[in-house]
Structures are given as structure tokens and as C-alpha cells.
Amino acid sequence: MTEERIFLSPPHMSGNEKYYIDEAFKTNWIAPLGPNLDAFEKEMVSVTGAKEAVALSSGTAAIHMALSLLNVTKGDKVFCSTLTFVASANPIVYQGAEPVFIDSEPETWNMSPQALERALQDAFLEGKMPKAVIVVNLYGQSAKMDELLSLCNQYDIPIIEDAAESLGSTYKGKASGTFGRFGVYSFNGNKIITTSGGGMLISDDVGAIQKARFLATQARDTAPHYQHSELGYNYRMSNILAGVGRAQLQVIEDRVTARRHIFDRYYEGLGQLPGVTFMPELENTKTNRWLTTLTINAEEAGISVETLLELLNKENIEARPVWKPLHMQPLFETAKYYSHDEHEHVAEQLFQTGICLPSGSNLTEDEQQRVINCLKGALTPVIVKEGII
Ligand SMILES: *Cc1c(COP(=O)(O)O)cnc(C)c1O
């Protein structure tokens, strides 16, 4: 009999969610407005330190709103990390703009400052600067924000920080997601906390977030009748789901601690094996370790990522390759792309060798041991002088 399936990153309820849901039912706030929604936004402000937040139907919607607030429109260019989930870039296309993809660098796996610098220089020479740069914090790890910000500031280009995977992480002591003009979080079912589906847009620009709240509720003008002067969207979060979010946010610190422990146990169990390299943690940052990710050097490890994934799947363990870079996607075939340097394509390399292991905060030690044992059985063992250990 095969053992129960171990999922990559399943939802993990705190137990308090029902209280806020019941409250919404008792008071009949079954709508995309209400007390849970107001409170959830305030609580996100206090957790992140941003000045204002608006709760939306998804992280994708939050990116879309940020681009809309920055007046990104047809014919514009927007730079975006290439190593990410497609949702980071899709809203660029919703706005009729053109994405330009920027490679990763090896220390964070996130946007390479030197690739960004070349892309900005080219854009400057062409006389067509990007309207925004979308910087992704992958698997919880903050990008090199100081370097990226200083480049963007030289040309006065706003950063949208896609922190969908990095809620609870910090960069130099400050919350991940609060470094760009706008920050984006996701509460999709697989994220570190979840509302089943949902997102949040944050900023220190209070007026911009108020504008987003207006645009996300069909851009309804103040008038007794239904009057609209601007194009709006139906992007608000439901008051019921905001209740789930409130209970989830109360345990964010526990969730980060749990995921970091999971990383530590994988590292202890597998870190010494030949050909295995774990995703680094940049100095002065704390990653939430949303997913434990590592790369496999097939030659040294004696097995390819592909075969390893098949093997794990046979053991009923859900593992995944690292995101396929967006410049390699058929959807973005014609998009421009800047590599880390001429001969080094970091994101492509990570895609070929990377693997994400089950990392849910509710993963038990026994379950994790099952994953470790399966990997240990497949990878080349450590060779010491006395023989094999
Ligand atoms: C999950 C995710 C998104 C999209 O969030 P949704 O809430 O699913 O729309 C965007 N960017 C990254 C990097 C993500 O992981």
C-alpha cells in the first residue's frame, strides 16, 4: 500500500478562522466590504509597516492595480524578473504593455542588478525607459533591493515588489514587500498564509492605495446614481475571506518559524551529499523559506532532477521543478531578455537543476523523514576515507 500523499505546500488553518467567518454570517456582512476587510487591511499595515493596504481578490489583481496606478498602457515597456510564476508578468500584457525579462543572480536567485543595469542603459540609449520594474522575491528570499533601488532611482523608475511568496521575510530588518513604490502579497491556497484566494496591495502612498480601492470596486463616482468616469475592476476581497486572512495573519510568525525549521532539517539530512546545493540566504535578510529549494548537479549526485521528481512522485511525494523562466515560455517567445552576463544564464541554469521540496508548515517530522529517506536513497552517498556512510 502506498503511503499518504505529501503535498508541496498545502493550506494550514490556525483554528480561529471559523470565528471570523461566523462573525461575518451573524452580522450578514457577506459582501466585498465589511468589518473583517477593514480590520485585515489595518492588520497588514501593522504587520508590514506600510502606510496603507487594500485587500484584493488575488495577488495577480494587486499587480494589475499597481501597473494601472502607474499609468502603464499600450506600447509601454515594463521590466520583470524572468525566474517567477507567470502571474508576475501577465498583468503587463493586460495593460497592452511589453514585458522585458531580467535574469537572476546566483546569491538570491532573484533579479540580477548587473543585468538590470544593462537593460536600463539600453533603454536609455533607445530613448524609451520602462514605466516600472517588477522585482520578485522568490521562495521567500528578498532580492538585492539596495542595488536594484539605487539603479531604478537613477532613472526615477518605480519598483513594484512582487512579495507574493515572501510575506514574513525581512530585508535588513524591514518587511519584505515594503521596498518598492508598491508591494504585492498573495493569499492563494499554497502561500505561507491563505484566504483560499486573495491578495493585498500595499504602499506608503496612501492616496494611491485609496485610488486602488476605488478602481477595484468598479470605479464608482460619488453620485446618487451609478456614474463612472474611469475604467474600473471588480477586484475586492470578500469580507468572509478577509476573516480567514485575519486568523491566518495572527500566526504568520509561527508559520515562518515552522518553514525555517523544515529547511534546517532538510539541510541537516541532505546538505552534505555530493552535488546538492541549497538556496542561499542573503546576508542581513531573513527568508520565510516558503519552499525549501535546492539544486542538483546531476553528475556529482548520480541522478537528474527529472528522475528524482519521478521517484518522489512514485513515493506519493509532491515535489516540483523551479519556475520555468518566463523568457523561455511560449507565451513570451518574442519578449526581450537580459542575461546575468554574456555567458551566464542563471535562471535557465536554476530551472535545469532546481527542485522544490514539500515545505508546508503542517508537514510532520515523520513525513519529512519520508522525503529525506527517499532522496538519500536516490542520491550518491557521502564518501569518506573509511568507506560509505
Ligand atoms: C502566487 C504568486 C503570484 C500570484 O498570486 P495569486 O494570488 O495566485 O494571483 C504572483 N507572483 C508570484 C511570485 C507568486 O508566487
Short mmCIF file of C-alpha atoms and ligand atoms in Angstrom, two decimals:
data_model
loop_
_atom_site.label_atom_id
_atom_site.label_comp_id
_atom_site.label_asym_id
_atom_site.label_seq_id
_atom_site.Cartn_x
_atom_site.Cartn_y
_atom_site.Cartn_z
CA MET A 1 0.00 0.00 0.00
CA THR A 2 1.36 3.41 -0.91
CA GLU A 3 1.61 5.92 1.89
CA GLU A 4 -0.49 9.06 2.09
CA ARG A 5 0.39 11.85 -0.31
CA ILE A 6 2.71 14.57 0.93
CA PHE A 7 1.84 17.90 -0.67
CA LEU A 8 4.23 20.68 -1.64
CA SER A 9 2.61 23.50 0.33
CA PRO A 10 -0.95 22.78 1.49
CA PRO A 11 -3.15 25.23 3.46
CA HIS A 12 -2.60 25.26 7.22
CA MET A 13 -5.53 26.61 9.24
CA SER A 14 -4.96 28.09 12.69
CA GLY A 15 -8.37 27.15 14.10
CA ASN A 16 -9.50 30.74 14.60
CA GLU A 17 -10.77 31.22 11.03
CA LYS A 18 -14.27 29.95 11.86
CA TYR A 19 -14.73 32.65 14.50
CA TYR A 20 -14.33 35.44 11.95
CA ILE A 21 -16.37 33.62 9.31
CA ASP A 22 -19.21 33.10 11.82
CA GLU A 23 -19.00 36.78 12.71
CA ALA A 24 -19.46 37.68 9.05
CA PHE A 25 -22.51 35.38 8.83
CA LYS A 26 -24.03 36.63 12.11
CA THR A 27 -23.76 40.25 11.02
CA ASN A 28 -24.65 39.40 7.39
CA TRP A 29 -21.54 41.08 6.00
CA ILE A 30 -21.46 38.67 3.05
CA ALA A 31 -20.01 41.17 0.59
CA PRO A 32 -16.76 42.57 -0.77
CA LEU A 33 -16.85 45.09 2.07
CA GLY A 34 -17.29 44.89 5.82
CA PRO A 35 -15.54 44.85 9.20
CA ASN A 36 -13.24 41.86 8.52
CA LEU A 37 -11.98 43.52 5.37
CA ASP A 38 -11.24 46.83 7.11
CA ALA A 39 -9.56 45.04 10.01
CA PHE A 40 -7.50 42.74 7.75
CA GLU A 41 -6.13 45.76 5.87
CA LYS A 42 -5.23 47.54 9.14
CA GLU A 43 -3.58 44.39 10.48
CA MET A 44 -1.50 44.03 7.31
CA VAL A 45 -0.41 47.64 7.74
CA SER A 46 0.73 46.92 11.27
CA VAL A 47 2.50 43.66 10.34
CA THR A 48 4.37 45.10 7.33
CA GLY A 49 4.87 48.71 8.46
CA ALA A 50 3.49 50.04 5.16
CA LYS A 51 1.25 53.11 5.46
CA GLU A 52 -1.79 51.72 3.62
CA ALA A 53 -3.12 48.42 2.27
CA VAL A 54 -6.02 47.28 0.13
CA ALA A 55 -7.30 43.69 0.11
CA LEU A 56 -8.00 42.31 -3.35
CA SER A 57 -9.25 39.11 -4.97
CA SER A 58 -5.74 37.90 -5.84
CA GLY A 59 -2.07 38.77 -5.96
CA THR A 60 -2.41 38.99 -9.74
CA ALA A 61 -5.11 41.64 -9.31
CA ALA A 62 -2.77 43.54 -6.96
CA ILE A 63 -0.01 43.61 -9.62
CA HIS A 64 -2.58 44.69 -12.20
CA MET A 65 -3.76 47.55 -9.94
CA ALA A 66 -0.16 48.68 -9.33
CA LEU A 67 0.51 48.85 -13.09
CA SER A 68 -2.74 50.71 -13.64
CA LEU A 69 -1.86 53.25 -10.91
CA LEU A 70 1.49 53.81 -12.62
CA ASN A 71 -0.38 54.51 -15.88
CA VAL A 72 1.21 51.60 -17.70
CA THR A 73 -0.52 51.44 -21.05
CA LYS A 74 -0.28 50.23 -24.65
CA GLY A 75 3.20 50.48 -26.08
CA ASP A 76 4.91 50.90 -22.70
CA LYS A 77 7.71 48.65 -21.51
CA VAL A 78 7.84 47.01 -18.08
CA PHE A 79 10.88 45.11 -16.82
CA CYS A 80 10.21 41.93 -14.82
CA SER A 81 12.21 39.13 -13.17
CA THR A 82 12.33 36.17 -15.54
CA LEU A 83 12.52 33.46 -12.87
CA THR A 84 8.99 33.59 -11.49
CA PHE A 85 5.42 32.42 -11.78
CA VAL A 86 3.61 33.70 -14.88
CA ALA A 87 1.28 35.83 -12.73
CA SER A 88 4.12 38.33 -12.16
CA ALA A 89 4.09 39.29 -15.84
CA ASN A 90 0.57 38.61 -17.13
CA PRO A 91 -0.82 41.96 -15.91
CA ILE A 92 1.82 43.74 -18.06
CA VAL A 93 0.10 42.20 -21.06
CA TYR A 94 -3.40 43.00 -19.66
CA GLN A 95 -2.34 46.66 -19.91
CA GLY A 96 -1.17 46.23 -23.52
CA ALA A 97 2.43 46.83 -22.47
CA GLU A 98 5.52 44.81 -23.37
CA PRO A 99 7.48 42.80 -20.79
CA VAL A 100 11.28 42.74 -20.86
CA PHE A 101 12.72 39.93 -18.75
CA ILE A 102 15.71 40.26 -16.45
CA ASP A 103 17.83 37.30 -15.39
CA SER A 104 18.61 36.16 -11.83
CA GLU A 105 21.93 36.34 -9.99
CA PRO A 106 23.30 33.35 -8.05
CA GLU A 107 23.25 34.74 -4.49
CA THR A 108 19.49 35.29 -4.17
CA TRP A 109 18.17 33.65 -7.36
CA ASN A 110 16.38 37.00 -7.83
CA MET A 111 16.81 39.90 -10.26
CA SER A 112 20.43 40.47 -11.26
CA PRO A 113 21.46 44.11 -10.69
CA GLN A 114 24.08 43.88 -13.45
CA ALA A 115 21.53 42.57 -15.96
CA LEU A 116 19.11 45.31 -14.90
CA GLU A 117 21.84 47.91 -15.34
CA ARG A 118 22.49 46.79 -18.93
CA ALA A 119 18.76 46.76 -19.69
CA LEU A 120 18.35 50.29 -18.30
CA GLN A 121 21.35 51.58 -20.25
CA ASP A 122 19.94 50.12 -23.49
CA ALA A 123 16.51 51.60 -22.79
CA PHE A 124 18.13 54.97 -22.12
CA LEU A 125 20.03 54.85 -25.43
CA GLU A 126 16.82 53.87 -27.25
CA GLY A 127 15.07 56.79 -25.58
CA LYS A 128 12.35 54.52 -24.18
CA MET A 129 12.57 53.82 -20.46
CA PRO A 130 10.36 51.21 -18.76
CA LYS A 131 7.34 52.54 -16.86
CA ALA A 132 8.03 50.15 -13.96
CA VAL A 133 10.26 47.29 -12.82
CA ILE A 134 8.61 44.24 -11.21
CA VAL A 135 11.05 42.65 -8.77
CA VAL A 136 10.13 39.21 -7.42
CA ASN A 137 11.25 37.79 -4.05
CA LEU A 138 11.43 34.13 -4.94
CA TYR A 139 10.54 31.34 -2.48
CA GLY A 140 10.71 33.91 0.34
CA GLN A 141 14.20 35.25 -0.40
CA SER A 142 14.44 39.03 -0.81
CA ALA A 143 16.13 40.32 -3.94
CA LYS A 144 19.15 42.66 -3.60
CA MET A 145 16.84 45.60 -3.01
CA ASP A 146 19.51 48.23 -2.24
CA GLU A 147 21.31 47.63 -5.52
CA LEU A 148 18.09 47.39 -7.55
CA LEU A 149 16.60 50.50 -5.94
CA SER A 150 19.71 52.56 -6.50
CA LEU A 151 19.69 51.66 -10.22
CA CYS A 152 15.99 52.42 -10.61
CA ASN A 153 16.29 55.66 -8.65
CA GLN A 154 18.96 56.92 -11.06
CA TYR A 155 16.30 56.93 -13.78
CA ASP A 156 13.35 57.62 -11.47
CA ILE A 157 11.61 54.34 -12.32
CA PRO A 158 9.21 52.86 -9.74
CA ILE A 159 9.60 49.32 -8.47
CA ILE A 160 6.65 47.01 -7.90
CA GLU A 161 7.81 44.43 -5.38
CA ASP A 162 6.16 41.06 -6.01
CA ALA A 163 6.27 39.70 -2.46
CA ALA A 164 3.59 37.06 -3.14
CA GLU A 165 5.96 34.42 -1.76
CA SER A 166 7.78 36.48 0.86
CA LEU A 167 5.26 37.64 3.47
CA GLY A 168 7.01 37.38 6.84
CA SER A 169 10.52 37.72 5.36
CA THR A 170 12.73 40.70 6.13
CA TYR A 171 15.49 42.56 4.30
CA LYS A 172 17.85 44.48 6.61
CA GLY A 173 15.25 44.29 9.35
CA LYS A 174 12.38 45.71 7.31
CA ALA A 175 9.42 43.72 5.95
CA SER A 176 9.86 42.21 2.50
CA GLY A 177 7.39 43.91 0.15
CA THR A 178 7.86 47.42 1.59
CA PHE A 179 10.82 48.47 -0.56
CA GLY A 180 9.15 49.30 -3.86
CA ARG A 181 6.64 52.05 -4.63
CA PHE A 182 4.09 49.21 -4.35
CA GLY A 183 4.23 45.83 -2.65
CA VAL A 184 2.13 42.81 -3.55
CA TYR A 185 1.19 39.80 -1.40
CA SER A 186 -0.81 36.70 -2.31
CA PHE A 187 -3.05 34.55 -0.13
CA ASN A 188 -3.54 31.77 -2.64
CA GLY A 189 -4.01 28.27 -1.21
CA ASN A 190 -0.33 27.35 -1.49
CA LYS A 191 1.17 30.52 0.01
CA ILE A 192 2.58 30.90 3.54
CA ILE A 193 -0.83 32.09 4.76
CA THR A 194 -4.01 31.79 2.76
CA THR A 195 -7.56 33.07 2.34
CA SER A 196 -8.10 30.27 -0.24
CA GLY A 197 -7.62 33.03 -2.80
CA GLY A 198 -6.75 36.67 -2.33
CA GLY A 199 -4.11 39.36 -2.43
CA MET A 200 -3.02 42.66 -0.91
CA LEU A 201 -1.54 45.80 -2.41
CA ILE A 202 0.48 47.97 -0.04
CA SER A 203 2.26 51.31 -0.31
CA ASP A 204 3.41 54.34 1.65
CA ASP A 205 1.49 56.39 -0.89
CA VAL A 206 -1.86 56.50 0.91
CA GLY A 207 -3.58 58.34 -1.93
CA ALA A 208 -2.52 55.68 -4.44
CA ILE A 209 -3.96 52.87 -2.32
CA GLN A 210 -7.21 54.81 -1.88
CA LYS A 211 -7.30 55.14 -5.66
CA ALA A 212 -6.74 51.37 -5.98
CA ARG A 213 -9.67 50.75 -3.62
CA PHE A 214 -11.81 52.94 -5.88
CA LEU A 215 -10.65 51.26 -9.11
CA ALA A 216 -11.11 47.78 -7.61
CA THR A 217 -14.78 48.50 -6.82
CA GLN A 218 -15.82 49.38 -10.39
CA ALA A 219 -14.56 52.99 -10.14
CA ARG A 220 -17.89 54.31 -8.97
CA ASP A 221 -18.04 58.10 -8.75
CA THR A 222 -19.66 59.83 -5.78
CA ALA A 223 -23.18 60.33 -7.11
CA PRO A 224 -26.69 59.14 -6.17
CA HIS A 225 -26.91 57.19 -9.45
CA TYR A 226 -24.33 54.82 -10.97
CA GLN A 227 -21.79 57.08 -12.58
CA HIS A 228 -18.35 56.14 -13.90
CA SER A 229 -15.64 58.39 -15.32
CA GLU A 230 -12.84 55.83 -15.22
CA LEU A 231 -12.40 52.18 -16.16
CA GLY A 232 -12.82 50.05 -13.04
CA TYR A 233 -12.47 46.43 -11.97
CA ASN A 234 -14.28 44.02 -9.67
CA TYR A 235 -11.21 43.07 -7.66
CA ARG A 236 -12.17 43.43 -3.99
CA MET A 237 -11.74 40.61 -1.48
CA SER A 238 -14.83 39.16 0.17
CA ASN A 239 -15.48 40.04 3.83
CA ILE A 240 -15.76 36.28 4.56
CA LEU A 241 -12.32 35.54 3.13
CA ALA A 242 -10.83 38.55 4.90
CA GLY A 243 -11.97 36.81 8.10
CA VAL A 244 -9.88 33.78 7.15
CA GLY A 245 -6.99 36.14 6.45
CA ARG A 246 -7.23 37.78 9.89
CA ALA A 247 -6.90 34.44 11.68
CA GLN A 248 -4.06 33.41 9.38
CA LEU A 249 -2.15 36.64 9.88
CA GLN A 250 -2.20 36.10 13.66
CA VAL A 251 0.06 33.05 13.21
CA ILE A 252 2.41 34.36 10.49
CA GLU A 253 5.43 34.30 12.82
CA ASP A 254 4.76 30.63 13.74
CA ARG A 255 4.41 29.76 10.09
CA VAL A 256 7.76 31.36 9.25
CA THR A 257 9.44 29.56 12.15
CA ALA A 258 7.96 26.22 11.08
CA ARG A 259 9.10 26.60 7.47
CA ARG A 260 12.57 27.65 8.54
CA HIS A 261 12.76 24.53 10.75
CA ILE A 262 11.74 22.41 7.80
CA PHE A 263 14.55 23.94 5.78
CA ASP A 264 17.03 23.25 8.61
CA ARG A 265 16.01 19.59 8.80
CA TYR A 266 16.39 19.13 5.04
CA TYR A 267 19.75 20.84 5.22
CA GLU A 268 20.89 18.60 8.06
CA GLY A 269 19.71 15.46 6.24
CA LEU A 270 20.91 16.25 2.74
CA GLY A 271 23.31 19.20 2.82
CA GLN A 272 26.45 17.03 2.87
CA LEU A 273 25.54 14.90 -0.14
CA PRO A 274 27.64 15.42 -3.29
CA GLY A 275 26.08 17.68 -5.92
CA VAL A 276 23.42 19.09 -3.56
CA THR A 277 23.33 22.88 -3.04
CA PHE A 278 20.60 24.62 -1.07
CA MET A 279 19.21 28.04 -1.99
CA PRO A 280 21.35 30.55 -0.11
CA GLU A 281 20.06 33.12 2.37
CA LEU A 282 21.47 36.57 1.64
CA GLU A 283 23.33 38.26 4.47
CA ASN A 284 21.17 40.65 6.51
CA THR A 285 17.98 39.04 5.23
CA LYS A 286 15.63 36.57 6.82
CA THR A 287 13.71 34.43 4.37
CA ASN A 288 10.43 32.78 5.31
CA ARG A 289 11.68 29.67 3.43
CA TRP A 290 8.26 29.42 1.79
CA LEU A 291 9.63 26.47 -0.18
CA THR A 292 12.87 24.66 0.51
CA THR A 293 14.67 24.67 -2.83
CA LEU A 294 17.96 23.16 -3.86
CA THR A 295 19.94 22.43 -6.98
CA ILE A 296 21.24 19.05 -8.09
CA ASN A 297 24.45 18.65 -10.04
CA ALA A 298 23.38 15.51 -11.92
CA GLU A 299 26.92 14.29 -12.48
CA GLU A 300 28.02 14.53 -8.85
CA ALA A 301 24.66 13.45 -7.43
CA GLY A 302 24.38 10.50 -9.80
CA ILE A 303 20.80 11.38 -10.75
CA SER A 304 18.99 14.07 -12.73
CA VAL A 305 16.27 16.35 -11.35
CA GLU A 306 13.80 14.79 -13.76
CA THR A 307 14.41 11.26 -12.50
CA LEU A 308 14.40 12.47 -8.91
CA LEU A 309 10.98 14.09 -9.40
CA GLU A 310 9.61 10.87 -10.90
CA LEU A 311 10.97 8.88 -7.99
CA LEU A 312 9.42 11.20 -5.41
CA ASN A 313 6.11 11.09 -7.25
CA LYS A 314 6.16 7.28 -7.15
CA GLU A 315 6.54 7.55 -3.37
CA ASN A 316 3.46 9.80 -3.38
CA ILE A 317 5.52 12.90 -2.60
CA GLU A 318 4.75 16.13 -4.42
CA ALA A 319 7.92 17.98 -5.43
CA ARG A 320 8.30 20.49 -8.26
CA PRO A 321 10.94 21.89 -10.55
CA VAL A 322 11.92 25.53 -10.02
CA TRP A 323 9.78 28.03 -12.02
CA LYS A 324 10.40 27.86 -15.75
CA PRO A 325 11.87 31.27 -16.70
CA LEU A 326 9.32 33.48 -18.44
CA HIS A 327 11.63 34.29 -21.36
CA MET A 328 11.55 30.52 -22.14
CA GLN A 329 7.73 30.38 -22.15
CA PRO A 330 5.94 30.05 -25.50
CA LEU A 331 3.65 32.89 -24.33
CA PHE A 332 6.60 35.30 -24.21
CA GLU A 333 8.55 33.92 -27.17
CA THR A 334 9.12 37.36 -28.70
CA ALA A 335 9.95 39.20 -25.47
CA LYS A 336 13.38 40.73 -24.89
CA TYR A 337 15.59 39.22 -22.19
CA TYR A 338 18.82 40.28 -20.44
CA SER A 339 21.06 37.54 -19.04
CA HIS A 340 23.21 37.90 -15.91
CA ASP A 341 26.21 38.23 -18.17
CA GLU A 342 27.07 37.27 -21.68
CA HIS A 343 27.87 33.65 -20.93
CA GLU A 344 25.94 33.12 -17.73
CA HIS A 345 22.21 32.48 -17.83
CA VAL A 346 21.44 32.00 -14.16
CA ALA A 347 17.65 31.46 -14.30
CA GLU A 348 17.99 28.84 -17.07
CA GLN A 349 20.61 27.04 -15.01
CA LEU A 350 18.39 27.10 -11.91
CA PHE A 351 15.44 25.81 -13.94
CA GLN A 352 17.51 22.89 -15.22
CA THR A 353 18.91 21.90 -11.84
CA GLY A 354 16.45 23.18 -9.23
CA ILE A 355 13.90 21.27 -7.20
CA CYS A 356 11.31 22.42 -4.62
CA LEU A 357 10.61 20.06 -1.72
CA PRO A 358 7.43 19.69 0.36
CA SER A 359 7.58 22.61 2.80
CA GLY A 360 4.10 23.12 4.28
CA SER A 361 4.15 24.44 7.85
CA ASN A 362 1.95 21.46 8.79
CA LEU A 363 4.42 18.88 7.42
CA THR A 364 5.15 16.43 10.24
CA GLU A 365 8.66 15.28 11.14
CA ASP A 366 7.73 11.73 10.08
CA GLU A 367 6.53 12.95 6.71
CA GLN A 368 9.66 14.99 6.24
CA GLN A 369 11.78 11.97 7.14
CA ARG A 370 10.00 10.05 4.37
CA VAL A 371 11.08 12.73 1.88
CA ILE A 372 14.64 12.77 3.21
CA ASN A 373 14.90 8.97 3.10
CA CYS A 374 13.64 8.85 -0.46
CA LEU A 375 16.20 11.46 -1.55
CA LYS A 376 19.02 9.83 0.41
CA GLY A 377 18.27 6.52 -1.31
CA ALA A 378 18.49 8.13 -4.73
CA LEU A 379 21.45 10.48 -4.35
CA THR A 380 25.12 9.50 -4.27
CA PRO A 381 26.13 8.92 -0.63
CA VAL A 382 28.94 10.83 1.04
CA ILE A 383 32.25 9.05 0.53
CA VAL A 384 34.64 9.27 3.48
CA LYS A 385 38.08 7.65 3.89
CA GLU A 386 36.76 4.64 5.79
CA GLY A 387 34.11 3.99 3.20
CA ILE A 388 30.47 4.85 2.70
CA ILE A 389 28.32 6.36 5.47
C1 LIG B 1 1.36 33.23 -6.27
C2 LIG B 1 2.12 34.24 -6.98
C3 LIG B 1 1.52 35.31 -7.65
C4 LIG B 1 0.05 35.42 -7.88
O1 LIG B 1 -0.76 35.45 -6.79
P1 LIG B 1 -2.28 34.96 -6.94
O2 LIG B 1 -2.86 35.37 -5.61
O3 LIG B 1 -2.28 33.49 -7.14
O4 LIG B 1 -2.90 35.71 -8.06
C5 LIG B 1 2.33 36.28 -8.22
N1 LIG B 1 3.66 36.20 -8.15
C6 LIG B 1 4.29 35.17 -7.55
C7 LIG B 1 5.77 35.15 -7.50
C8 LIG B 1 3.54 34.14 -6.96
O5 LIG B 1 4.17 33.11 -6.40
#
